[in-house]
């Protein structure tokens, strides 16, 4: 018995030392890091109350339609959505004829034709939102050296780390809106740089950008820029919310179905556990221990 207690104690001491050493190790580079460069983003993303949040969240189709309008009239001048076909717009409540007419506003490259040449033609619903630039180099060249990223998955590709203990709570609140929160914050977050801060030529100060204090995208939205026909406010705040929701839908069009399936699976597992427990009780009811 004494031996057992002794070995447990010594194990605990070793483990304790190990953790202390690890913690020290972890603390060292962090201190060094903070002294050298600030932590980006400078400001944490704002949390928006999205209609699609939580286990029963759904997309608001009117909002997605407005977001599409903001995307087409503003963002599409620089950002493509190469994995999103026009036919998907049917999900937003548009008829086949409307989708066809919408696609026809775009030109896409096709070919080669019988004589081996590439040619451009009007887009059809099975085509994808094309890039406004011929290639990545052309895109970078017209944007101060930084190519505007494709939008197909941007809402799932950007998420600022939330750290402990928030990421634990996030599991229970089902927080999955880091992407749209980030995009919304970025679009509404342009501000004057602090005194003494030198903004490089062609860059723009934005404390919400995840990789630095400045980045290459000029402030894309201003009040009154896009006309809404459903009476929603024509403000930067509303535009930013609508286009961020739209980008979430583009990246995850089946979010609502996924949440629904997840919920049904939880209900099933609950019923299944109860059944297993009752079975166990009835099987072992008359057994001696
Ligand atoms: C004039 C061209 C232009 C327009 C218009 C534009 N962007 Fe951008 N955007 C850029 C460029 C360039 C970058 C890359 C910036 C960088 O990496 O420094 C970028 C990057 C981004 C990013 C990624 C930021 C990151 O974390 O890497 C998001 C999100 C974004 N834009 C959203 C939008 C939205 C939404 C709109 C429409 C409301 C829009 N942009 C309109 C040029 C544009």
Coordinates of C-alpha atoms and ligand atoms in Angstrom, one line a residue:
X1 CA 0.0 0.0 0.0
X2 CA 2.8 2.4 1.0
X3 CA 4.5 1.5 -2.2
X4 CA 1.4 2.4 -4.3
X5 CA 1.0 5.7 -2.5
X6 CA 4.7 6.5 -3.1
X7 CA 4.5 5.7 -6.8
X8 CA 1.4 7.7 -7.3
X9 CA 3.0 10.6 -5.5
X10 CA 6.2 10.4 -7.6
X11 CA 4.1 10.2 -10.8
X12 CA 2.2 13.3 -9.8
X13 CA 5.4 15.2 -9.1
X14 CA 6.9 14.2 -12.5
X15 CA 3.7 15.1 -14.3
X16 CA 3.6 18.4 -12.4
X17 CA 7.2 19.2 -13.3
X18 CA 6.5 18.3 -16.9
X19 CA 3.5 20.6 -17.2
X20 CA 5.3 23.4 -15.5
X21 CA 8.2 23.0 -17.9
X22 CA 5.8 23.0 -20.8
X23 CA 4.0 26.0 -19.6
X24 CA 7.3 27.9 -19.3
X25 CA 8.3 26.8 -22.8
X26 CA 4.9 28.1 -24.1
X27 CA 5.2 31.3 -22.3
X28 CA 8.7 32.1 -23.6
X29 CA 8.1 32.5 -27.3
X30 CA 4.8 34.3 -26.6
X31 CA 6.5 37.0 -24.6
X32 CA 9.2 37.3 -27.2
X33 CA 6.5 37.4 -30.0
X34 CA 4.5 40.1 -28.3
X35 CA 7.4 42.4 -27.9
X36 CA 8.4 42.0 -31.6
X37 CA 5.1 42.2 -33.4
X38 CA 1.5 43.0 -32.3
X39 CA -1.1 40.3 -32.3
X40 CA -3.4 40.3 -35.4
X41 CA -6.2 41.1 -35.9
X42 CA -5.8 44.2 -33.7
X43 CA -9.5 44.1 -32.9
X44 CA -11.6 40.9 -32.4
X45 CA -14.5 40.5 -34.9
X46 CA -17.8 41.9 -33.9
X47 CA -20.5 39.3 -33.2
X48 CA -23.6 39.7 -35.3
X49 CA -27.0 38.2 -34.6
X50 CA -27.3 36.0 -37.8
X51 CA -30.6 34.4 -38.8
X52 CA -28.7 31.2 -39.5
X53 CA -27.1 30.9 -36.1
X54 CA -27.8 28.2 -33.6
X55 CA -29.3 24.7 -34.1
X56 CA -32.5 25.9 -35.6
X57 CA -31.1 28.8 -37.7
X58 CA -32.3 29.3 -41.3
X59 CA -31.2 31.6 -44.1
X60 CA -33.3 34.6 -44.7
X61 CA -34.0 34.5 -48.5
X62 CA -34.8 38.2 -48.8
X63 CA -31.4 39.0 -47.1
X64 CA -29.6 36.6 -49.4
X65 CA -31.2 38.3 -52.5
X66 CA -30.0 41.6 -51.2
X67 CA -26.5 40.2 -50.5
X68 CA -26.4 38.9 -54.1
X69 CA -27.2 42.4 -55.3
X70 CA -24.3 43.9 -53.2
X71 CA -22.0 41.2 -54.5
X72 CA -22.9 41.7 -58.2
X73 CA -22.9 45.5 -58.1
X74 CA -19.8 46.0 -55.9
X75 CA -17.7 43.0 -55.0
X76 CA -17.9 41.2 -58.4
X77 CA -15.7 43.9 -59.9
X78 CA -12.8 42.3 -58.1
X79 CA -13.9 38.9 -56.6
X80 CA -14.9 35.8 -58.5
X81 CA -16.9 32.8 -57.2
X82 CA -15.5 30.0 -59.3
X83 CA -17.2 27.1 -57.5
X84 CA -20.7 28.7 -57.4
X85 CA -22.8 27.9 -60.5
X86 CA -25.6 30.4 -61.5
X87 CA -28.1 27.6 -61.2
X88 CA -27.7 27.6 -57.4
X89 CA -29.4 31.0 -57.4
X90 CA -32.7 29.0 -57.7
X91 CA -32.3 28.3 -54.0
X92 CA -32.7 32.0 -53.3
X93 CA -36.3 31.9 -54.7
X94 CA -35.5 32.9 -58.3
X95 CA -37.3 31.2 -61.2
X96 CA -35.4 29.3 -63.9
X97 CA -36.1 32.2 -66.4
X98 CA -34.7 34.7 -63.9
X99 CA -31.6 32.7 -63.3
X100 CA -31.1 32.3 -67.1
X101 CA -31.5 36.1 -67.6
X102 CA -29.1 36.8 -64.7
X103 CA -26.4 34.4 -66.1
X104 CA -26.7 36.0 -69.5
X105 CA -25.3 39.3 -68.0
X106 CA -21.9 37.5 -67.7
X107 CA -19.4 36.5 -70.4
X108 CA -17.4 33.3 -69.9
X109 CA -14.6 31.8 -71.9
X110 CA -15.3 28.6 -73.8
X111 CA -13.7 26.4 -76.4
X112 CA -11.7 25.4 -78.2
X113 CA -14.0 25.6 -81.2
X114 CA -13.6 23.5 -84.4
X115 CA -10.7 25.6 -85.5
X116 CA -8.9 25.4 -82.1
X117 CA -9.6 28.9 -80.9
X118 CA -11.0 29.9 -77.4
X119 CA -14.0 32.2 -77.6
X120 CA -16.3 34.1 -75.2
X121 CA -20.0 33.5 -75.0
X122 CA -22.9 34.5 -72.8
X123 CA -23.0 32.5 -69.5
X124 CA -25.8 29.9 -69.0
X125 CA -27.1 28.6 -65.6
X126 CA -24.6 25.8 -65.5
X127 CA -21.6 28.2 -65.7
X128 CA -19.9 29.6 -62.6
X129 CA -19.4 33.2 -61.4
X130 CA -16.3 34.2 -63.5
X131 CA -13.3 36.2 -62.5
X132 CA -13.3 39.8 -63.7
X133 CA -9.5 39.3 -64.4
X134 CA -7.8 37.1 -67.0
X135 CA -5.5 35.4 -64.5
X136 CA -4.1 35.8 -60.9
X137 CA -1.2 37.9 -62.1
X138 CA -3.6 40.4 -63.8
X139 CA -5.7 40.5 -60.7
X140 CA -2.7 41.3 -58.5
X141 CA -1.3 43.8 -61.0
X142 CA -4.5 45.9 -60.8
X143 CA -4.8 45.7 -57.0
X144 CA -1.4 46.9 -55.7
X145 CA 0.1 43.4 -55.8
X146 CA -2.6 41.5 -53.8
X147 CA -5.0 39.4 -55.9
X148 CA -8.6 39.6 -54.5
X149 CA -9.4 36.1 -53.2
X150 CA -12.1 33.9 -54.7
X151 CA -15.3 34.1 -52.7
X152 CA -16.6 30.5 -53.1
X153 CA -15.4 29.4 -49.7
X154 CA -14.2 32.7 -48.1
X155 CA -16.9 32.6 -45.3
X156 CA -15.6 29.1 -44.2
X157 CA -11.9 30.0 -44.8
X158 CA -11.6 33.0 -42.5
X159 CA -12.2 32.6 -38.8
X160 CA -10.3 34.3 -36.0
X161 CA -9.2 32.0 -33.2
X162 CA -11.4 32.6 -30.2
X163 CA -9.1 31.1 -27.6
X164 CA -9.9 29.3 -24.3
X165 CA -12.5 29.2 -22.7
X166 CA -14.7 30.5 -25.5
X167 CA -14.0 27.7 -27.9
X168 CA -15.4 25.3 -25.3
X169 CA -18.7 27.3 -24.9
X170 CA -18.8 27.6 -28.7
X171 CA -19.4 23.8 -28.9
X172 CA -22.5 24.1 -26.8
X173 CA -23.9 27.3 -28.4
X174 CA -23.0 25.9 -31.8
X175 CA -21.1 29.0 -32.7
X176 CA -20.2 28.6 -36.4
X177 CA -20.5 32.2 -37.6
X178 CA -16.8 33.2 -37.3
X179 CA -16.6 33.6 -41.1
X180 CA -19.5 36.0 -41.6
X181 CA -18.6 37.9 -38.3
X182 CA -15.1 38.4 -39.7
X183 CA -16.3 39.6 -43.1
X184 CA -18.9 42.0 -41.6
X185 CA -16.2 43.4 -39.2
X186 CA -13.8 43.9 -42.0
X187 CA -16.3 45.7 -44.2
X188 CA -17.5 48.0 -41.4
X189 CA -14.1 48.3 -39.8
X190 CA -12.1 50.8 -41.9
X191 CA -10.9 53.7 -39.7
X192 CA -8.3 56.4 -39.4
X193 CA -4.9 55.0 -38.4
X194 CA -3.6 56.0 -35.0
X195 CA -1.3 59.1 -34.8
X196 CA 2.2 58.3 -36.0
X197 CA 1.1 55.1 -37.9
X198 CA 2.5 55.2 -41.5
X199 CA 0.1 53.6 -43.9
X200 CA 2.1 52.3 -46.9
X201 CA 1.1 53.6 -50.4
X202 CA -1.9 51.8 -51.8
X203 CA -2.7 50.1 -48.5
X204 CA -5.7 50.7 -46.2
X205 CA -5.8 50.7 -42.4
X206 CA -8.3 48.1 -40.9
X207 CA -7.8 46.7 -37.4
X208 CA -10.0 43.7 -38.2
X209 CA -7.8 42.3 -41.0
X210 CA -6.5 39.0 -39.7
X211 CA -2.9 39.2 -41.0
X212 CA -1.8 42.8 -40.5
X213 CA -3.0 46.3 -39.6
X214 CA -3.3 47.4 -43.3
X215 CA -4.4 45.5 -46.4
X216 CA -4.8 46.1 -50.1
X217 CA -8.6 46.3 -50.4
X218 CA -9.9 49.9 -50.6
X219 CA -13.1 50.5 -48.5
X220 CA -15.6 48.9 -51.0
X221 CA -19.0 50.1 -49.5
X222 CA -20.5 53.5 -48.8
X223 CA -24.0 54.5 -47.7
X224 CA -26.6 54.7 -50.5
X225 CA -24.4 52.8 -53.0
X226 CA -26.8 49.9 -53.7
X227 CA -30.5 50.5 -54.2
X228 CA -32.7 48.0 -52.3
X229 CA -36.2 47.5 -53.5
X230 CA -37.6 46.0 -50.3
X231 CA -37.2 49.1 -48.2
X232 CA -34.2 47.8 -46.2
X233 CA -31.8 50.6 -45.1
X234 CA -29.2 51.5 -47.7
X235 CA -26.4 51.7 -45.2
X236 CA -22.9 50.2 -45.1
X237 CA -24.0 48.3 -42.0
X238 CA -26.9 46.6 -43.8
X239 CA -24.9 46.0 -47.0
X240 CA -22.2 44.3 -44.9
X241 CA -24.6 42.1 -43.1
X242 CA -26.4 41.1 -46.3
X243 CA -23.3 40.3 -48.3
X244 CA -21.7 38.4 -45.4
X245 CA -24.9 36.2 -45.1
X246 CA -24.8 35.7 -48.9
X247 CA -21.2 34.6 -48.7
X248 CA -22.0 32.2 -45.9
X249 CA -24.7 30.7 -48.1
X250 CA -22.4 30.5 -51.1
X251 CA -19.8 28.6 -49.0
X252 CA -22.4 26.4 -47.2
X253 CA -25.7 26.3 -49.2
X254 CA -26.8 23.2 -47.2
X255 CA -26.3 24.6 -43.8
X256 CA -29.9 24.4 -42.8
X257 CA -30.3 20.8 -43.9
X258 CA -27.1 19.9 -42.1
X259 CA -28.3 21.4 -38.8
X260 CA -31.7 19.7 -39.2
X261 CA -30.0 16.3 -39.8
X262 CA -27.7 16.9 -36.8
X263 CA -30.7 17.6 -34.6
X264 CA -32.5 14.4 -35.7
X265 CA -29.3 12.4 -35.1
X266 CA -29.1 13.8 -31.5
X267 CA -32.8 12.9 -30.9
X268 CA -32.1 9.4 -32.3
X269 CA -29.1 8.9 -30.1
X270 CA -31.1 10.0 -27.1
X271 CA -33.9 7.5 -27.8
X272 CA -31.3 4.8 -28.6
X273 CA -29.5 5.3 -25.3
X274 CA -32.7 5.0 -23.3
X275 CA -33.5 1.7 -25.2
X276 CA -30.1 0.3 -24.6
X277 CA -30.3 1.1 -20.9
X278 CA -33.8 -0.5 -20.6
X279 CA -32.4 -3.6 -22.5
X280 CA -29.5 -3.8 -20.1
X281 CA -31.8 -3.6 -17.1
X282 CA -34.1 -6.3 -18.3
X283 CA -31.3 -8.7 -19.4
X284 CA -29.5 -8.4 -16.0
X285 CA -32.6 -8.1 -13.9
X286 CA -32.4 -11.6 -12.4
X287 CA -28.7 -12.2 -12.5
X288 CA -26.7 -12.4 -9.3
X289 CA -23.8 -10.0 -9.0
Ligands
LIG1 C1 -11.3 47.2 -56.1 C2 -11.3 45.8 -55.9 C3 -12.1 45.2 -54.8 C4 -13.5 45.3 -54.5 C5 -14.5 46.1 -55.3 C6 -13.7 44.5 -53.4 N1 -12.6 43.9 -52.9 FE1 -12.3 42.6 -51.4 N2 -10.4 42.5 -51.7 C7 -9.7 43.1 -52.7 C8 -8.3 42.8 -52.6 C9 -7.2 43.4 -53.5 C10 -8.1 41.9 -51.5 C11 -6.8 41.3 -51.0 C12 -6.3 42.2 -49.9 C13 -5.0 41.7 -49.3 O1 -4.8 40.5 -49.2 O2 -4.2 42.6 -48.9 C14 -9.5 41.7 -51.0 C15 -9.8 40.9 -50.0 C16 -11.0 40.7 -49.5 C17 -11.3 39.7 -48.4 C18 -10.4 38.8 -47.7 C19 -9.7 39.4 -46.6 C20 -8.8 38.4 -45.9 O3 -9.0 38.1 -44.7 O4 -7.9 37.9 -46.6 C21 -12.7 39.8 -48.2 C22 -13.5 39.1 -47.1 C23 -13.2 40.8 -49.1 N3 -12.2 41.3 -49.9 C24 -14.5 41.1 -49.1 C25 -15.1 42.0 -50.1 C26 -16.5 42.3 -50.2 C27 -17.6 41.7 -49.4 C28 -16.6 43.2 -51.2 C29 -17.9 43.8 -51.7 C30 -18.6 44.5 -50.8 C31 -15.3 43.4 -51.8 N4 -14.4 42.7 -51.1 C32 -15.0 44.3 -52.8 C33 -10.2 44.0 -53.7 C34 -11.5 44.3 -53.8

